[in-house]
PDB file of C-alpha atoms in Angstrom:
ATOM      1  CA  MET A   1      84.217 101.745 105.628  1.00 76.00           C
ATOM      2  CA  LYS A   2      86.527 102.735 102.385  1.00 85.00           C
ATOM      3  CA  LYS A   3      85.603 100.727  98.836  1.00 94.00           C
ATOM      4  CA  LEU A   4      86.658  97.642  97.467  1.00 96.00           C
ATOM      5  CA  ILE A   5      87.989  97.587  93.876  1.00 97.00           C
ATOM      6  CA  ILE A   6      89.753  95.174  92.232  1.00 97.00           C
ATOM      7  CA  ASP A   7      90.481  96.116  88.923  1.00 97.00           C
ATOM      8  CA  ASN A   8      88.485  98.813  88.453  1.00 96.00           C
ATOM      9  CA  LYS A   9      85.650  96.583  89.984  1.00 97.00           C
ATOM     10  CA  GLU A  10      83.476  98.155  92.781  1.00 97.00           C
ATOM     11  CA  TYR A  11      83.932  94.328  94.953  1.00 97.00           C
ATOM     12  CA  LYS A  12      80.445  93.836  98.396  1.00 96.00           C
ATOM     13  CA  SER A  13      81.802  90.741  99.877  1.00 97.00           C
ATOM     14  CA  ARG A  14      85.639  91.442 101.013  1.00 97.00           C
ATOM     15  CA  LEU A  15      85.568  87.860 101.426  1.00 98.00           C
ATOM     16  CA  ILE A  16      87.934  85.915  98.160  1.00 98.00           C
ATOM     17  CA  LEU A  17      87.203  81.744  98.924  1.00 97.00           C
ATOM     18  CA  GLY A  18      88.858  79.758  97.377  1.00 97.00           C
ATOM     19  CA  THR A  19      88.014  76.688  95.244  1.00 97.00           C
ATOM     20  CA  GLY A  20      89.946  73.695  96.263  1.00 95.00           C
ATOM     21  CA  LYS A  21      89.596  70.403  98.358  1.00 96.00           C
ATOM     22  CA  TYR A  22      85.996  70.092  98.882  1.00 95.00           C
ATOM     23  CA  LYS A  23      84.331  66.642  98.124  1.00 94.00           C
ATOM     24  CA  ASP A  24      82.400  67.728  94.728  1.00 93.00           C
ATOM     25  CA  PHE A  25      81.349  70.471  92.866  1.00 93.00           C
ATOM     26  CA  GLU A  26      77.605  70.636  94.492  1.00 93.00           C
ATOM     27  CA  GLU A  27      79.462  70.961  97.715  1.00 96.00           C
ATOM     28  CA  THR A  28      81.082  74.384  96.182  1.00 96.00           C
ATOM     29  CA  GLY A  29      78.566  75.670  94.534  1.00 96.00           C
ATOM     30  CA  LYS A  30      76.754  76.061  97.773  1.00 97.00           C
ATOM     31  CA  ALA A  31      79.720  77.608  99.850  1.00 97.00           C
ATOM     32  CA  VAL A  32      80.114  79.784  97.268  1.00 97.00           C
ATOM     33  CA  GLU A  33      76.871  80.738  97.588  1.00 96.00           C
ATOM     34  CA  ALA A  34      77.063  80.545 100.899  1.00 97.00           C
ATOM     35  CA  SER A  35      79.905  82.634 102.011  1.00 97.00           C
ATOM     36  CA  GLY A  36      78.279  85.109  99.705  1.00 97.00           C
ATOM     37  CA  CYS A  37      81.797  86.139  97.608  1.00 98.00           C
ATOM     38  CA  GLU A  38      82.469  87.887  94.565  1.00 98.00           C
ATOM     39  CA  MET A  39      85.497  86.427  93.922  1.00 98.00           C
ATOM     40  CA  VAL A  40      86.699  82.498  93.915  1.00 98.00           C
ATOM     41  CA  THR A  41      90.438  81.656  92.724  1.00 98.00           C
ATOM     42  CA  VAL A  42      90.463  78.366  90.394  1.00 97.00           C
ATOM     43  CA  ALA A  43      93.810  76.482  90.324  1.00 97.00           C
ATOM     44  CA  ILE A  44      95.447  75.929  86.142  1.00 97.00           C
ATOM     45  CA  ARG A  45      96.180  72.426  85.421  1.00 96.00           C
ATOM     46  CA  ARG A  46      96.581  69.672  82.566  1.00 95.00           C
ATOM     47  CA  LEU A  47      93.182  68.172  81.498  1.00 93.00           C
ATOM     48  CA  ASN A  48      92.437  64.940  82.765  1.00 90.00           C
ATOM     49  CA  ILE A  49      91.965  63.954  79.258  1.00 87.00           C
ATOM     50  CA  GLY A  50      89.643  61.158  78.814  1.00 79.00           C
ATOM     51  CA  GLN A  51      86.760  62.905  81.159  1.00 72.00           C
ATOM     52  CA  ASP A  52      83.572  62.308  80.675  1.00 63.00           C
ATOM     53  CA  LYS A  53      82.497  64.553  77.937  1.00 65.00           C
ATOM     54  CA  ASP A  54      79.539  65.994  79.286  1.00 65.00           C
ATOM     55  CA  SER A  55      80.425  65.655  82.514  1.00 73.00           C
ATOM     56  CA  PRO A  56      80.234  69.625  84.505  1.00 79.00           C
ATOM     57  CA  SER A  57      83.166  71.548  84.872  1.00 88.00           C
ATOM     58  CA  LEU A  58      84.850  73.851  87.679  1.00 92.00           C
ATOM     59  CA  LEU A  59      83.121  76.987  85.987  1.00 93.00           C
ATOM     60  CA  ASP A  60      80.281  75.325  84.746  1.00 91.00           C
ATOM     61  CA  VAL A  61      79.436  75.319  88.647  1.00 91.00           C
ATOM     62  CA  VAL A  62      80.838  79.035  89.796  1.00 95.00           C
ATOM     63  CA  SER A  63      80.321  81.482  86.587  1.00 94.00           C
ATOM     64  CA  PRO A  64      82.662  84.070  85.286  1.00 95.00           C
ATOM     65  CA  ASP A  65      79.250  85.484  84.589  1.00 95.00           C
ATOM     66  CA  LYS A  66      78.774  85.526  87.610  1.00 96.00           C
ATOM     67  CA  PHE A  67      81.915  85.386  89.560  1.00 97.00           C
ATOM     68  CA  THR A  68      85.679  87.146  89.475  1.00 98.00           C
ATOM     69  CA  ILE A  69      88.045  83.434  88.309  1.00 98.00           C
ATOM     70  CA  LEU A  70      91.112  84.361  89.978  1.00 98.00           C
ATOM     71  CA  PRO A  71      93.315  82.435  88.207  1.00 98.00           C
ATOM     72  CA  ASN A  72      96.719  81.116  90.631  1.00 98.00           C
ATOM     73  CA  THR A  73     100.252  79.634  90.479  1.00 98.00           C
ATOM     74  CA  ALA A  74     100.136  77.237  92.777  1.00 96.00           C
ATOM     75  CA  GLY A  75     102.392  74.459  92.657  1.00 94.00           C
ATOM     76  CA  CYS A  76     105.183  77.748  90.806  1.00 96.00           C
ATOM     77  CA  TYR A  77     108.114  77.833  92.349  1.00 97.00           C
ATOM     78  CA  ASN A  78     110.263  80.342  89.322  1.00 97.00           C
ATOM     79  CA  SER A  79     109.222  83.876  88.000  1.00 97.00           C
ATOM     80  CA  GLU A  80     109.502  81.822  84.591  1.00 97.00           C
ATOM     81  CA  ASP A  81     106.586  78.907  85.783  1.00 97.00           C
ATOM     82  CA  ALA A  82     104.390  81.380  86.919  1.00 98.00           C
ATOM     83  CA  VAL A  83     104.679  83.258  84.273  1.00 98.00           C
ATOM     84  CA  ARG A  84     104.191  81.398  81.854  1.00 97.00           C
ATOM     85  CA  THR A  85     100.476  79.193  83.586  1.00 97.00           C
ATOM     86  CA  CYS A  86      99.443  83.545  83.984  1.00 98.00           C
ATOM     87  CA  GLU A  87      98.818  83.395  80.468  1.00 98.00           C
ATOM     88  CA  LEU A  88      97.600  79.916  79.409  1.00 97.00           C
ATOM     89  CA  ALA A  89      95.097  81.274  82.015  1.00 97.00           C
ATOM     90  CA  SER A  90      94.683  84.482  80.367  1.00 97.00           C
ATOM     91  CA  GLU A  91      94.071  82.594  77.728  1.00 97.00           C
ATOM     92  CA  LEU A  92      91.339  80.001  78.727  1.00 96.00           C
ATOM     93  CA  LEU A  93      89.800  83.091  81.017  1.00 96.00           C
ATOM     94  CA  SER A  94      88.945  84.627  77.030  1.00 94.00           C
ATOM     95  CA  GLY A  95      91.673  87.321  77.962  1.00 95.00           C
ATOM     96  CA  LYS A  96      91.136  87.896  81.616  1.00 97.00           C
ATOM     97  CA  THR A  97      94.481  88.987  82.821  1.00 98.00           C
ATOM     98  CA  LEU A  98      93.660  89.062  86.838  1.00 98.00           C
ATOM     99  CA  VAL A  99      95.817  86.767  88.624  1.00 98.00           C
ATOM    100  CA  LYS A 100      97.059  85.422  91.483  1.00 98.00           C
ATOM    101  CA  LEU A 101     100.621  85.272  91.860  1.00 98.00           C
ATOM    102  CA  GLU A 102     102.527  82.766  94.211  1.00 97.00           C
ATOM    103  CA  VAL A 103     105.358  81.558  94.172  1.00 98.00           C
ATOM    104  CA  LEU A 104     106.273  79.462  96.386  1.00 96.00           C
ATOM    105  CA  SER A 105     110.050  78.251  97.708  1.00 95.00           C
ATOM    106  CA  ASP A 106     109.758  74.869  98.967  1.00 92.00           C
ATOM    107  CA  SER A 107     106.460  72.533  98.823  1.00 89.00           C
ATOM    108  CA  LYS A 108     107.595  70.996 102.865  1.00 91.00           C
ATOM    109  CA  THR A 109     106.788  74.772 104.440  1.00 91.00           C
ATOM    110  CA  LEU A 110     105.380  76.754 100.911  1.00 92.00           C
ATOM    111  CA  TYR A 111     106.134  79.437 101.843  1.00 95.00           C
ATOM    112  CA  PRO A 112     106.522  82.033  99.345  1.00 97.00           C
ATOM    113  CA  ASN A 113     109.847  82.863  97.315  1.00 97.00           C
ATOM    114  CA  VAL A 114     109.656  86.555  97.224  1.00 98.00           C
ATOM    115  CA  VAL A 115     112.625  87.164  95.461  1.00 97.00           C
ATOM    116  CA  GLU A 116     110.819  85.355  92.448  1.00 98.00           C
ATOM    117  CA  THR A 117     107.912  86.655  93.341  1.00 98.00           C
ATOM    118  CA  LEU A 118     108.921  90.273  92.984  1.00 98.00           C
ATOM    119  CA  LYS A 119     111.105  88.744  89.662  1.00 98.00           C
ATOM    120  CA  ALA A 120     107.114  87.994  87.782  1.00 98.00           C
ATOM    121  CA  SER A 121     105.616  90.245  89.659  1.00 98.00           C
ATOM    122  CA  GLU A 122     107.805  92.653  86.989  1.00 98.00           C
ATOM    123  CA  MET A 123     107.312  90.967  84.078  1.00 98.00           C
ATOM    124  CA  LEU A 124     103.569  90.381  84.843  1.00 98.00           C
ATOM    125  CA  VAL A 125     102.311  94.356  84.734  1.00 98.00           C
ATOM    126  CA  LYS A 126     104.374  94.969  82.490  1.00 98.00           C
ATOM    127  CA  ARG A 127     102.639  92.500  79.903  1.00 98.00           C
ATOM    128  CA  GLY A 128      99.662  94.150  81.119  1.00 98.00           C
ATOM    129  CA  PHE A 129      98.719  91.663  84.101  1.00 98.00           C
ATOM    130  CA  LYS A 130      96.188  92.984  87.218  1.00 98.00           C
ATOM    131  CA  VAL A 131      97.923  91.181  89.781  1.00 98.00           C
ATOM    132  CA  MET A 132      97.139  90.001  92.861  1.00 98.00           C
ATOM    133  CA  VAL A 133     100.067  88.390  94.911  1.00 98.00           C
ATOM    134  CA  TYR A 134     100.734  85.946  97.387  1.00 98.00           C
ATOM    135  CA  THR A 135     103.649  87.341  99.931  1.00 98.00           C
ATOM    136  CA  THR A 136     104.993  86.633 103.238  1.00 97.00           C
ATOM    137  CA  ASP A 137     104.459  89.863 106.295  1.00 97.00           C
ATOM    138  CA  ASP A 138     107.770  91.624 105.492  1.00 98.00           C
ATOM    139  CA  PRO A 139     105.888  95.447 105.320  1.00 97.00           C
ATOM    140  CA  VAL A 140     109.470  96.466 103.163  1.00 98.00           C
ATOM    141  CA  VAL A 141     108.486  93.483 100.589  1.00 98.00           C
ATOM    142  CA  ALA A 142     104.749  94.188 100.699  1.00 98.00           C
ATOM    143  CA  LYS A 143     106.184  98.079 100.086  1.00 98.00           C
ATOM    144  CA  GLU A 144     108.181  96.881  97.279  1.00 98.00           C
ATOM    145  CA  LEU A 145     105.453  95.193  95.468  1.00 98.00           C
ATOM    146  CA  GLU A 146     103.450  97.294  95.172  1.00 98.00           C
ATOM    147  CA  LYS A 147     106.082  99.812  93.759  1.00 98.00           C
ATOM    148  CA  ILE A 148     106.641  97.210  91.207  1.00 98.00           C
ATOM    149  CA  GLY A 149     102.363  98.163  90.102  1.00 98.00           C
ATOM    150  CA  CYS A 150     100.236  94.907  91.740  1.00 98.00           C
ATOM    151  CA  GLU A 151      96.422  95.653  91.767  1.00 98.00           C
ATOM    152  CA  CYS A 152      96.544  94.290  95.484  1.00 98.00           C
ATOM    153  CA  ILE A 153      99.050  92.524  97.737  1.00 98.00           C
ATOM    154  CA  MET A 154      98.460  89.226  99.791  1.00 98.00           C
ATOM    155  CA  PRO A 155     100.430  88.264 103.008  1.00 98.00           C
ATOM    156  CA  LEU A 156     100.061  84.949 104.688  1.00 97.00           C
ATOM    157  CA  GLY A 157      98.518  84.963 108.292  1.00 97.00           C
ATOM    158  CA  SER A 158     100.847  82.028 108.847  1.00 96.00           C
ATOM    159  CA  ALA A 159     101.972  78.693 106.554  1.00 94.00           C
ATOM    160  CA  ILE A 160      98.757  77.699 103.614  1.00 94.00           C
ATOM    161  CA  GLY A 161      96.601  74.876 105.381  1.00 91.00           C
ATOM    162  CA  SER A 162      98.406  76.109 108.556  1.00 94.00           C
ATOM    163  CA  GLY A 163      94.719  76.875 110.024  1.00 95.00           C
ATOM    164  CA  LEU A 164      97.563  78.227 112.946  1.00 96.00           C
ATOM    165  CA  GLY A 165      95.404  81.971 112.003  1.00 97.00           C
ATOM    166  CA  ILE A 166      98.202  85.493 112.202  1.00 97.00           C
ATOM    167  CA  ILE A 167     101.199  84.896 112.993  1.00 96.00           C
ATOM    168  CA  ASN A 168     102.318  88.540 113.296  1.00 96.00           C
ATOM    169  CA  GLU A 169      99.398  90.758 113.406  1.00 97.00           C
ATOM    170  CA  PHE A 170     102.439  94.104 114.047  1.00 97.00           C
ATOM    171  CA  ASN A 171     103.354  93.072 111.116  1.00 97.00           C
ATOM    172  CA  ILE A 172      99.801  92.901 108.527  1.00 98.00           C
ATOM    173  CA  ARG A 173      98.657  96.435 110.452  1.00 97.00           C
ATOM    174  CA  GLU A 174     102.223  97.520 109.625  1.00 97.00           C
ATOM    175  CA  ILE A 175     101.555  96.048 105.949  1.00 98.00           C
ATOM    176  CA  VAL A 176      97.693  97.876 106.618  1.00 98.00           C
ATOM    177  CA  GLU A 177      98.555 101.409 107.946  1.00 97.00           C
ATOM    178  CA  ASN A 178     101.231 101.745 104.936  1.00 96.00           C
ATOM    179  CA  ALA A 179      99.389 100.737 101.605  1.00 97.00           C
ATOM    180  CA  GLU A 180      98.335 102.765  98.351  1.00 97.00           C
ATOM    181  CA  VAL A 181      96.804  99.081  96.539  1.00 97.00           C
ATOM    182  CA  PRO A 182      93.991  96.892  98.689  1.00 98.00           C
ATOM    183  CA  ILE A 183      95.365  94.490 101.320  1.00 98.00           C
ATOM    184  CA  ILE A 184      94.176  91.253 101.729  1.00 98.00           C
ATOM    185  CA  VAL A 185      95.604  88.532 103.671  1.00 98.00           C
ATOM    186  CA  ASP A 186      96.301  85.260 102.127  1.00 96.00           C
ATOM    187  CA  ALA A 187      96.545  81.526 104.228  1.00 94.00           C
ATOM    188  CA  GLY A 188      97.057  80.458 107.255  1.00 95.00           C
ATOM    189  CA  VAL A 189      93.174  80.818 108.228  1.00 96.00           C
ATOM    190  CA  GLY A 190      91.523  78.276 110.512  1.00 97.00           C
ATOM    191  CA  THR A 191      88.263  79.519 112.446  1.00 97.00           C
ATOM    192  CA  ALA A 192      85.910  82.718 111.873  1.00 98.00           C
ATOM    193  CA  SER A 193      87.578  84.513 114.636  1.00 98.00           C
ATOM    194  CA  ASP A 194      90.949  84.521 112.448  1.00 98.00           C
ATOM    195  CA  ALA A 195      88.915  86.061 109.737  1.00 98.00           C
ATOM    196  CA  CYS A 196      87.004  88.597 112.207  1.00 98.00           C
ATOM    197  CA  ILE A 197      90.758  89.958 112.957  1.00 98.00           C
ATOM    198  CA  ALA A 198      92.093  90.238 109.626  1.00 98.00           C
ATOM    199  CA  MET A 199      89.963  92.919 109.471  1.00 98.00           C
ATOM    200  CA  GLU A 200      89.778  94.063 112.425  1.00 97.00           C
ATOM    201  CA  LEU A 201      93.282  95.158 111.726  1.00 97.00           C
ATOM    202  CA  GLY A 202      92.231  97.088 109.038  1.00 97.00           C
ATOM    203  CA  CYS A 203      92.725  94.076 106.211  1.00 98.00           C
ATOM    204  CA  ASP A 204      90.471  95.266 102.818  1.00 98.00           C
ATOM    205  CA  GLY A 205      89.389  90.844 102.894  1.00 98.00           C
ATOM    206  CA  VAL A 206      90.689  87.685 103.818  1.00 98.00           C
ATOM    207  CA  LEU A 207      91.127  84.877 101.181  1.00 98.00           C
ATOM    208  CA  MET A 208      90.733  81.146 102.378  1.00 97.00           C
ATOM    209  CA  ASN A 209      90.153  77.528 100.986  1.00 97.00           C
ATOM    210  CA  THR A 210      90.784  75.137 103.661  1.00 96.00           C
ATOM    211  CA  ALA A 211      89.319  76.624 106.590  1.00 97.00           C
ATOM    212  CA  ILE A 212      86.083  76.222 104.874  1.00 97.00           C
ATOM    213  CA  ALA A 213      86.709  73.239 102.468  1.00 97.00           C
ATOM    214  CA  CYS A 214      88.326  71.235 105.964  1.00 97.00           C
ATOM    215  CA  ALA A 215      85.853  72.182 107.660  1.00 97.00           C
ATOM    216  CA  LYS A 216      82.935  69.773 108.835  1.00 97.00           C
ATOM    217  CA  ASN A 217      80.517  71.896 107.253  1.00 98.00           C
ATOM    218  CA  PRO A 218      81.873  73.056 105.305  1.00 98.00           C
ATOM    219  CA  ILE A 219      78.469  75.344 104.031  1.00 98.00           C
ATOM    220  CA  LEU A 220      78.278  76.198 107.600  1.00 98.00           C
ATOM    221  CA  MET A 221      81.911  77.697 108.081  1.00 98.00           C
ATOM    222  CA  ALA A 222      81.553  79.768 104.629  1.00 98.00           C
ATOM    223  CA  SER A 223      78.447  81.174 106.512  1.00 98.00           C
ATOM    224  CA  ALA A 224      80.688  82.198 109.673  1.00 98.00           C
ATOM    225  CA  MET A 225      82.752  82.712 107.839  1.00 98.00           C
ATOM    226  CA  LYS A 226      80.675  85.421 105.985  1.00 98.00           C
ATOM    227  CA  HIS A 227      79.828  87.127 109.579  1.00 98.00           C
ATOM    228  CA  ALA A 228      82.480  87.352 110.669  1.00 98.00           C
ATOM    229  CA  ILE A 229      84.461  89.334 108.019  1.00 98.00           C
ATOM    230  CA  GLU A 230      81.565  91.795 107.925  1.00 97.00           C
ATOM    231  CA  ALA A 231      81.646  91.623 111.514  1.00 97.00           C
ATOM    232  CA  GLY A 232      85.827  92.597 111.942  1.00 97.00           C
ATOM    233  CA  SER A 233      84.955  95.007 108.912  1.00 97.00           C
ATOM    234  CA  LYS A 234      82.290  96.865 111.183  1.00 96.00           C
ATOM    235  CA  ALA A 235      84.725  96.427 114.551  1.00 97.00           C
ATOM    236  CA  TYR A 236      87.395  98.227 112.615  1.00 97.00           C
ATOM    237  CA  GLU A 237      85.225 101.483 111.112  1.00 96.00           C
ATOM    238  CA  ALA A 238      83.783 101.739 114.847  1.00 97.00           C
ATOM    239  CA  GLY A 239      87.074 101.771 116.199  1.00 96.00           C
ATOM    240  CA  ARG A 240      88.203  99.459 119.162  1.00 95.00           C
ATOM    241  CA  ILE A 241      89.221 101.161 122.822  1.00 95.00           C
ATOM    242  CA  ALA A 242      92.289 101.627 123.938  1.00 94.00           C
ATOM    243  CA  LYS A 243      93.793  98.513 125.737  1.00 94.00           C
ATOM    244  CA  THR A 244      94.137  99.280 129.486  1.00 94.00           C
ATOM    245  CA  LEU A 245      96.497  97.509 132.554  1.00 95.00           C
ATOM    246  CA  LYS A 246      94.154  98.128 134.792  1.00 94.00           C
ATOM    247  CA  GLY A 247      90.411  97.697 134.733  1.00 94.00           C
ATOM    248  CA  VAL A 248      88.039 100.743 134.242  1.00 92.00           C
ATOM    249  CA  ALA A 249      84.575 100.850 135.783  1.00 92.00           C
ATOM    250  CA  SER A 250      81.861 101.197 133.343  1.00 93.00           C
ATOM    251  CA  SER A 251      78.679 101.956 135.743  1.00 94.00           C
ATOM    252  CA  PRO A 252      79.026 106.030 137.187  1.00 92.00           C
ATOM    253  CA  LYS A 253      81.106 105.868 141.057  1.00 88.00           C
ATOM    254  CA  ASP A 254      78.211 107.147 142.727  1.00 89.00           C
ATOM    255  CA  GLY A 255      75.188 107.217 144.618  1.00 90.00           C
ATOM    256  CA  VAL A 256      76.491 103.145 145.896  1.00 91.00           C
ATOM    257  CA  ILE A 257      74.304 102.073 148.497  1.00 90.00           C
ATOM    258  CA  THR A 258      76.582 101.688 150.524  1.00 85.00           C
ATOM    259  CA  ASP A 259      78.329 105.179 150.876  1.00 75.00           C
ATOM    260  CA  GLU A 260      78.141 106.457 153.957  1.00 75.00           C
TER     261      GLU A 260
ATOM    262  CA  MET B   1     102.560  60.233  64.282  1.00 93.00           C
ATOM    263  CA  ASN B   2     104.345  60.210  67.333  1.00 95.00           C
ATOM    264  CA  ILE B   3     103.612  63.298  69.918  1.00 95.00           C
ATOM    265  CA  ILE B   4     103.964  64.244  74.112  1.00 96.00           C
ATOM    266  CA  LEU B   5     100.109  64.948  75.111  1.00 95.00           C
ATOM    267  CA  ASN B   6     100.438  66.948  78.593  1.00 95.00           C
ATOM    268  CA  ASN B   7     103.205  65.327  79.317  1.00 94.00           C
ATOM    269  CA  GLN B   8     102.437  61.544  77.362  1.00 94.00           C
ATOM    270  CA  SER B   9     103.106  60.172  74.386  1.00 95.00           C
ATOM    271  CA  ASP B  10     100.137  59.582  72.076  1.00 94.00           C
ATOM    272  CA  GLU B  11     100.049  58.978  67.934  1.00 93.00           C
ATOM    273  CA  ILE B  12      97.597  60.129  65.954  1.00 93.00           C
ATOM    274  CA  HIS B  13      97.438  60.928  62.636  1.00 91.00           C
ATOM    275  CA  ASP B  14      99.669  63.238  60.449  1.00 92.00           C
ATOM    276  CA  GLY B  15      98.939  67.033  59.779  1.00 88.00           C
ATOM    277  CA  ILE B  16      95.868  66.454  61.421  1.00 95.00           C
ATOM    278  CA  THR B  17      94.152  70.077  63.307  1.00 96.00           C
ATOM    279  CA  ILE B  18      93.943  71.097  67.560  1.00 96.00           C
ATOM    280  CA  LYS B  19      89.956  71.074  65.295  1.00 95.00           C
ATOM    281  CA  GLU B  20      90.218  67.438  64.856  1.00 95.00           C
ATOM    282  CA  LEU B  21      92.535  66.298  67.546  1.00 95.00           C
ATOM    283  CA  LEU B  22      90.029  67.899  70.336  1.00 94.00           C
ATOM    284  CA  ASP B  23      87.461  66.544  68.504  1.00 93.00           C
ATOM    285  CA  HIS B  24      89.265  63.038  68.357  1.00 92.00           C
ATOM    286  CA  LYS B  25      89.929  63.170  72.579  1.00 92.00           C
ATOM    287  CA  LYS B  26      85.792  64.494  72.929  1.00 91.00           C
ATOM    288  CA  ILE B  27      87.750  67.696  74.804  1.00 91.00           C
ATOM    289  CA  HIS B  28      85.670  70.401  75.079  1.00 86.00           C
ATOM    290  CA  THR B  29      86.244  74.359  73.920  1.00 82.00           C
ATOM    291  CA  LYS B  30      84.304  75.933  76.367  1.00 87.00           C
ATOM    292  CA  TYR B  31      86.976  76.753  79.409  1.00 92.00           C
ATOM    293  CA  ILE B  32      90.905  75.591  77.725  1.00 94.00           C
ATOM    294  CA  ALA B  33      93.619  76.566  76.120  1.00 97.00           C
ATOM    295  CA  VAL B  34      96.414  74.954  74.710  1.00 97.00           C
ATOM    296  CA  GLU B  35     100.428  74.883  74.199  1.00 97.00           C
ATOM    297  CA  ILE B  36     102.197  73.615  71.091  1.00 97.00           C
ATOM    298  CA  ASN B  37     106.490  73.202  72.098  1.00 97.00           C
ATOM    299  CA  GLN B  38     105.636  76.389  74.741  1.00 95.00           C
ATOM    300  CA  LYS B  39     104.324  78.495  72.662  1.00 96.00           C
ATOM    301  CA  ILE B  40     100.044  78.962  72.806  1.00 97.00           C
ATOM    302  CA  ILE B  41      97.511  79.072  70.300  1.00 97.00           C
ATOM    303  CA  PRO B  42      94.267  80.377  70.546  1.00 95.00           C
ATOM    304  CA  LYS B  43      91.025  79.583  70.386  1.00 94.00           C
ATOM    305  CA  SER B  44      91.073  80.856  67.167  1.00 94.00           C
ATOM    306  CA  LYS B  45      93.261  79.245  65.168  1.00 96.00           C
ATOM    307  CA  TYR B  46      92.234  76.021  66.321  1.00 95.00           C
ATOM    308  CA  ASN B  47      90.669  74.966  62.948  1.00 95.00           C
ATOM    309  CA  GLN B  48      94.068  75.962  62.036  1.00 96.00           C
ATOM    310  CA  HIS B  49      96.750  75.348  63.024  1.00 96.00           C
ATOM    311  CA  GLU B  50      98.407  71.688  61.996  1.00 95.00           C
ATOM    312  CA  LEU B  51     100.031  69.577  64.008  1.00 96.00           C
ATOM    313  CA  LYS B  52     104.117  68.059  63.569  1.00 94.00           C
ATOM    314  CA  GLU B  53     105.571  65.255  64.344  1.00 94.00           C
ATOM    315  CA  GLY B  54     106.996  65.059  68.184  1.00 95.00           C
ATOM    316  CA  ASP B  55     104.887  68.183  68.497  1.00 96.00           C
ATOM    317  CA  LYS B  56     104.446  68.824  72.512  1.00 97.00           C
ATOM    318  CA  ILE B  57     101.024  69.497  73.144  1.00 96.00           C
ATOM    319  CA  GLU B  58      99.486  71.155  76.473  1.00 97.00           C
ATOM    320  CA  ILE B  59      95.922  71.167  77.101  1.00 96.00           C
ATOM    321  CA  ILE B  60      94.842  73.188  80.405  1.00 96.00           C
ATOM    322  CA  THR B  61      91.512  73.776  82.494  1.00 95.00           C
ATOM    323  CA  ALA B  62      90.520  75.350  85.802  1.00 95.00           C
ATOM    324  CA  ILE B  63      90.936  73.166  88.943  1.00 94.00           C
ATOM    325  CA  GLY B  64      89.645  73.322  92.220  1.00 95.00           C
ATOM    326  CA  GLY B  65      92.498  75.374  94.190  1.00 95.00           C
ATOM    327  CA  GLY B  66      93.251  78.620  96.912  1.00 92.00           C
TER     328      GLY B  66
END
């Protein structure tokens, strides 16, 4: 399998973990550990002023010294807000320029606003950001984002938090086949088989949050996802058999005792 | 003087610096970014940058998200 290289760094794990929706930081830390991931996403928000000065922050639990921190632009509905958020994230993370761009259309569907996403991508690439961009599963848009210079294209499997899995495998396959940059399925994964399918389609990785954080046992699910991604990755490399409409015997036809 | 801090009106002493504001509010500077009137102020300037009446200050951090 070809190496996963993002922003000049090679990743052994093909799982990127979101850190939202966990019960507490302890559970976040354990899930991150069980998943074996090397990159985690974070959201950029106003500081809750007045909280206990000594209470830990997320980045004390998931340290930038150990993990690649991928700040997202979740909650942004236009390119200007997204770029502003990325600039703040870069300042917060000591000048790091790797970002997850997501520009949404509305709070009901959380579907990507492709027009604003394309605009924001151009602005960010010009400013020197390395953009991992969340987008629709449209192969034409994916290619346009690649041409703009995005580091990595992240088409949705289905709507954020929906757990519907990959609803258009043909589009994901098409995006993968045409891509010169890593393709990471972002959003929609509900359980381990969804992550496995993404890898079997030839994706370079999977980004997920809700499927793990909201599972009954998040830490066990994090481990399941790790193994699903490894299994799917190996299956893709091994090369699956062709599908046929009729049965094909796996035991020899000759020498059966009922033969006359 | 009056400032807007994270979208809330607040009263602070005239001419205090960002560093003094952060100390006053007991805010660790390690994982934050500060923006004043939509302009990011780098950490190296916290000691010198004095706040003005009506400044809109955003102090942001990283929290859990996907």
